[in-house]
Short mmCIF file of C-alpha atoms in Angstrom, two decimals:
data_model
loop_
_atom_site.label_atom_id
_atom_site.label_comp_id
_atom_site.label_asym_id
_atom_site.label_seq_id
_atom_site.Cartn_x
_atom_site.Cartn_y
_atom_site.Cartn_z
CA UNK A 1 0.00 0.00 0.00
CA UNK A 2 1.30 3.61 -1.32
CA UNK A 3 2.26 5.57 1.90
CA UNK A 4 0.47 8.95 1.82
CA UNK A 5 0.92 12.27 3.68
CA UNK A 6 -1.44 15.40 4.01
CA UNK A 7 -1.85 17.88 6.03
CA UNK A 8 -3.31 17.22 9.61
CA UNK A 9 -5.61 20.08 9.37
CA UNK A 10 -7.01 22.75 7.69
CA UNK A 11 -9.26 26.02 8.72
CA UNK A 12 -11.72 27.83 6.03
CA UNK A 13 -15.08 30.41 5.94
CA UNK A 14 -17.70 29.32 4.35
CA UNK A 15 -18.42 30.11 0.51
CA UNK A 16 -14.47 29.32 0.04
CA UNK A 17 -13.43 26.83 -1.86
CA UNK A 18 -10.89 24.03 -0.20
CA UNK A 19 -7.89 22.03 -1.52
CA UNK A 20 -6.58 19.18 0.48
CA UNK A 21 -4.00 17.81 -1.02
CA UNK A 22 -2.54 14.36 -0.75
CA UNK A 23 1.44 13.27 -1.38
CA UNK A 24 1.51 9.93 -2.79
CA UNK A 25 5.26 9.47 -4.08
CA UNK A 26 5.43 5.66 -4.69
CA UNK A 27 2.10 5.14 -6.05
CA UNK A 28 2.27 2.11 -8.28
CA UNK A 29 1.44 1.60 -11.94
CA UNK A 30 -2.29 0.11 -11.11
CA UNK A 31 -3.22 1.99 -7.72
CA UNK A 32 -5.99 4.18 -7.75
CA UNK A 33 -6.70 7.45 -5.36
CA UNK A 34 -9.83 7.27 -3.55
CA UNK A 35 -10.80 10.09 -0.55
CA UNK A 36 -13.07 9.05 1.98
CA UNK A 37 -14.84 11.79 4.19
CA UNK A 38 -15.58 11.43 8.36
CA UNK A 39 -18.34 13.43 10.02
CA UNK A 40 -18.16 13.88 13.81
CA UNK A 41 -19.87 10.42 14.96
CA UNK A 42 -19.91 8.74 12.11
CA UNK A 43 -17.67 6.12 9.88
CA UNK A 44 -16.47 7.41 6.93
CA UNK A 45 -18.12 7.34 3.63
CA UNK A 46 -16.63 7.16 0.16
CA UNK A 47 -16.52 10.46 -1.75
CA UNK A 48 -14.33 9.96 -4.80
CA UNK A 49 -11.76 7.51 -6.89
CA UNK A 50 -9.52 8.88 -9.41
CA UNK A 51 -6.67 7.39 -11.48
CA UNK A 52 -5.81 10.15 -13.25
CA UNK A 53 -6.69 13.99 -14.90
CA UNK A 54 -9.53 15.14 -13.12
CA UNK A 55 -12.57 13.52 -11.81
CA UNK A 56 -15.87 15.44 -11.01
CA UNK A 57 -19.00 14.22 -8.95
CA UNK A 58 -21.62 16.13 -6.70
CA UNK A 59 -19.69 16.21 -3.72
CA UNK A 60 -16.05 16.99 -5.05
CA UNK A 61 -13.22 17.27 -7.72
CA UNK A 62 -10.12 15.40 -7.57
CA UNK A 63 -7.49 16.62 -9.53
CA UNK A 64 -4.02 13.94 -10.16
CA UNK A 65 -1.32 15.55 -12.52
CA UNK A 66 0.48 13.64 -14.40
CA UNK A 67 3.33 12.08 -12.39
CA UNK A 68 0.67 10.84 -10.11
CA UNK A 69 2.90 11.52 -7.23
CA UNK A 70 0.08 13.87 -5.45
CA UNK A 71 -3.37 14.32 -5.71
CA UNK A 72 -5.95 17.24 -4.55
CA UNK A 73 -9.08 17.01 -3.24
CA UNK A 74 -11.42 20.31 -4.08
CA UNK A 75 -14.52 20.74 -2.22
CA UNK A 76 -16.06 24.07 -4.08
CA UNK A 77 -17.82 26.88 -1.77
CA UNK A 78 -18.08 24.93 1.69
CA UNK A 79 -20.30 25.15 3.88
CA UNK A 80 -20.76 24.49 7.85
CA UNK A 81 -21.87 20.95 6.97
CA UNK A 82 -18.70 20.05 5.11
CA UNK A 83 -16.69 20.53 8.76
CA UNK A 84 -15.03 16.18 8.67
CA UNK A 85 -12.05 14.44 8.49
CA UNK A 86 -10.84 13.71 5.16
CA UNK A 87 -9.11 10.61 4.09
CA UNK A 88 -6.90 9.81 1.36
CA UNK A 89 -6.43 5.94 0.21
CA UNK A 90 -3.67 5.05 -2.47
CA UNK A 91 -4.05 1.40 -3.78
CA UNK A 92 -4.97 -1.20 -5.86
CA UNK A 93 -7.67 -4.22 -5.32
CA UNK A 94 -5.04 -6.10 -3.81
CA UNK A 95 -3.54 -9.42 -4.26
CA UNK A 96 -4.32 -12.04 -1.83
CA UNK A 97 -6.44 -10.66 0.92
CA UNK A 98 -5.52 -6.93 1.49
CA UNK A 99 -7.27 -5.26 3.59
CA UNK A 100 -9.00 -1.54 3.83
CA UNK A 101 -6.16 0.67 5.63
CA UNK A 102 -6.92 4.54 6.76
CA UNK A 103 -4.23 7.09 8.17
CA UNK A 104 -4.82 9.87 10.34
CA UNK A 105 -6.28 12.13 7.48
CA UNK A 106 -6.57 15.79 7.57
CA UNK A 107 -9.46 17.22 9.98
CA UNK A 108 -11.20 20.06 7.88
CA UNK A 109 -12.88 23.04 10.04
CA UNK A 110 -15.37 25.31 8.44
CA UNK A 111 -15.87 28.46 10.25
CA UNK A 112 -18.72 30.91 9.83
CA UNK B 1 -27.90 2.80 3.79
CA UNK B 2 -26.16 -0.48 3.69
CA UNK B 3 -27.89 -2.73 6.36
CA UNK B 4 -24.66 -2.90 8.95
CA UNK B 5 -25.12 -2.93 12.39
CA UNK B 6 -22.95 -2.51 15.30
CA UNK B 7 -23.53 -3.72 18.92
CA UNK B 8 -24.12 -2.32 21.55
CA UNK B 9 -23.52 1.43 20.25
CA UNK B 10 -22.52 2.42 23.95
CA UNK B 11 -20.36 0.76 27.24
CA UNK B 12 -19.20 1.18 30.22
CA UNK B 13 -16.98 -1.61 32.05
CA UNK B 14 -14.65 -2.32 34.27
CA UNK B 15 -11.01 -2.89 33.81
CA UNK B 16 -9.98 -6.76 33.69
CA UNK B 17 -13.52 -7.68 32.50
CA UNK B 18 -13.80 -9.25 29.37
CA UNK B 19 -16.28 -7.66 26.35
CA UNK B 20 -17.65 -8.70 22.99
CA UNK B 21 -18.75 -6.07 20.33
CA UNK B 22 -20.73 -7.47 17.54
CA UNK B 23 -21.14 -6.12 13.69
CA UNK B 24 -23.55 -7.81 12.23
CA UNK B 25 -24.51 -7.40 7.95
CA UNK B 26 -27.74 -8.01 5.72
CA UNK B 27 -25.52 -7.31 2.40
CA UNK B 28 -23.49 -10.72 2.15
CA UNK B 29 -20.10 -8.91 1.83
CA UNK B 30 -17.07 -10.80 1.88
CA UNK B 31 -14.78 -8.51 3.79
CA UNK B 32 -15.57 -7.02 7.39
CA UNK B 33 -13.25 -4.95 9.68
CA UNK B 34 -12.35 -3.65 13.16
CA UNK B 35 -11.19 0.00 13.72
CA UNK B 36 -10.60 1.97 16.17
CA UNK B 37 -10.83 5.67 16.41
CA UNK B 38 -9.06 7.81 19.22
CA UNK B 39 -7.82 11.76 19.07
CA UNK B 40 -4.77 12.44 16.93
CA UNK B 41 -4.61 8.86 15.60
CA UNK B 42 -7.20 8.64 12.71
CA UNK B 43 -8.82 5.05 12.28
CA UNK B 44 -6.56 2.49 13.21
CA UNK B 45 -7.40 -1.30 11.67
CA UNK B 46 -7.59 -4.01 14.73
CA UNK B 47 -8.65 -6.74 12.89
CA UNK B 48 -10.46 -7.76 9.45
CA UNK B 49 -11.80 -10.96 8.13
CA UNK B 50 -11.79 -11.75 4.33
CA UNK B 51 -14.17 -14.95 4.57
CA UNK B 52 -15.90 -16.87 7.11
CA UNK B 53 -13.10 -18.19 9.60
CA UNK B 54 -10.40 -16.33 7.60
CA UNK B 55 -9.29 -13.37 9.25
CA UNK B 56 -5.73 -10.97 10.06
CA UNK B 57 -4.18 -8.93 12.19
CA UNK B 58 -4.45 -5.21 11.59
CA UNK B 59 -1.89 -2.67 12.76
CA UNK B 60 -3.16 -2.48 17.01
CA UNK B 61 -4.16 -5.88 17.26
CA UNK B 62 -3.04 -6.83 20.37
CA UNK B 63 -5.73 -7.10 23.51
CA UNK B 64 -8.11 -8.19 20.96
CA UNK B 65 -9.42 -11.26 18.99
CA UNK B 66 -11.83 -11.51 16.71
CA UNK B 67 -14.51 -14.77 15.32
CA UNK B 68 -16.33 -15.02 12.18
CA UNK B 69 -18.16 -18.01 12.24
CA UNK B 70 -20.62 -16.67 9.82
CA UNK B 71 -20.77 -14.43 6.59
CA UNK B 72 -23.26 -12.11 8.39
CA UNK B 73 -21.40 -11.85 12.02
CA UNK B 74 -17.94 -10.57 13.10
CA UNK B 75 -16.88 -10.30 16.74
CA UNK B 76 -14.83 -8.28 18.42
CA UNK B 77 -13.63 -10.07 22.16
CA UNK B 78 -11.52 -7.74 24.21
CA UNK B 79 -10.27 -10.64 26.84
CA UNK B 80 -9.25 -8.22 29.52
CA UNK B 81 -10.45 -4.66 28.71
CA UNK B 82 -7.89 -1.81 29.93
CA UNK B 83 -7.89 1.71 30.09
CA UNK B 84 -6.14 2.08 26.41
CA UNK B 85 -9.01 0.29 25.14
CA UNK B 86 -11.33 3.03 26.11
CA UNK B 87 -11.95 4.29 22.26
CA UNK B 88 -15.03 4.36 19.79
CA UNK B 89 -14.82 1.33 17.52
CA UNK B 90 -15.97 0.99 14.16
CA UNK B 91 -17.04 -1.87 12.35
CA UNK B 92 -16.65 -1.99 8.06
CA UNK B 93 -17.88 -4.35 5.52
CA UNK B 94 -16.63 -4.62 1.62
CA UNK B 95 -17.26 -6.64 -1.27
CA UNK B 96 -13.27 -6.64 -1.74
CA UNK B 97 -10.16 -5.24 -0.68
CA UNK B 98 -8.02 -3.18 -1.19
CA UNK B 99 -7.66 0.74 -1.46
CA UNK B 100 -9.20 0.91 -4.68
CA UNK B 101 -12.64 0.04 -2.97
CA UNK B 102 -15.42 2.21 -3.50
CA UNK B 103 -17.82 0.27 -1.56
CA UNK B 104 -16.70 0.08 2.23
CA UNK B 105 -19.64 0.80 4.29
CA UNK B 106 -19.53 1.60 8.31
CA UNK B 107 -21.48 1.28 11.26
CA UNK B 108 -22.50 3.67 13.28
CA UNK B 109 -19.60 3.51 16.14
CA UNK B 110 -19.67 1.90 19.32
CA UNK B 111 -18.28 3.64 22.36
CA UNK B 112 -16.79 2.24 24.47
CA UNK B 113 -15.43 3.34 27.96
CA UNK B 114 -12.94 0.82 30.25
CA UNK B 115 -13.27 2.48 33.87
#
């Protein structure tokens, strides 16, 4: 499993939009990037997979240049609600048995 | 929501006593998990199972065992609860592995509190 790093937390008003990004230096050849996202009391819940270029859903953009070696989560205009701890997950399906492994992720606070 | 439920959601018990959490699942996933979630330290896997009677060791899995005698039930046995245990555990289930999963659901938590 690719070892990734980003940043333990992050402060923004609301209406701004947010970048987390996620360093990813020895991703291999078939590993995707997926983010999850934590709300206070809850498990986390997939938001987004990306292998690479950009990928756009309701929630979120993810954004993987080239080299693959980072990746950056954009949450556009947030809002109170979006206040979590976001994960990022570097990986393939696994051979054998591999299990579903989360770091400490970076905690996200929105601020009126 | 996918039908996962964890057992009991909240407890309180004394150090040296021994405690089962249960996850149970109506979606006949192959994979379930043990986390644990404390400040500063993000989710932390304890223990997973990848079949019924197949499981692994996570990253903190010592203090705890874990059964799966069934594809619908996987428990969590602290033999001796301590104080470190105190922590809100999570339960996960997946159709496969892997970090390329897009299909991991959760429970809802289950605190628990070793006095």
């Amino acid at each position: 499993l690719a070892k990734t790093t980003q940043p333990i937390s992050m402060d923004s008003y609301e209406g701004q939009e947010v970048n987390i990004t996620c360093s990813h230096n020895n991703i291999a050849t078939n590993d995707y990037i997926t983010w999850y996202q934590q709300f206070p009391s809850q498990g986390p819940r997939f938001i987004i997979q990306g292998y690479k270029t950009k990928v756009t859903n309701e929630v979120a953009s993810l954004f993987i240049p080239a080299d693959r070696k980072s990746s950056t989560l954009s949450l556009p205009r947030v809002s109170l609600s979006d206040t979590a701890v976001y994960y990022c997950l570097v990986g393939d399906i696994g051979s054998g048995n591999t299990p579903l492994v989360f770091g400490k992720g970076t905690r996200l606070s929105v601020i009126a | 929501d996918a039908g996962i439920t964890q057992s009991p959601r909240h407890k309180v018990t004394e150090t040296g006593t021994p405690v089962t959490l249960r996850c149970h699942q109506t979606e006949n996933h192959r994979y379930m998990y043990w986390y644990r979630q404390d400040p500063g330290h993000g989710l932390r896997l304890i223990h997973y199972s990848y079949g019924v009677k197949d499981t692994d060791k996570g990253e903190v899995s010592d203090g705890y065992s874990v059964s799966r005698s069934k594809t619908e039930d996987f428990l969590l046995t602290l033999e001796s609860a301590t104080s470190s245990q105190t922590s809100v555990y999570f339960c996960a289930i997946s159709d496969r592995g892997g970090a390329r999963n897009t299909e991991a659901f959760f429970g809802q938590g289950t605190r628990l509190t070793v006095v």
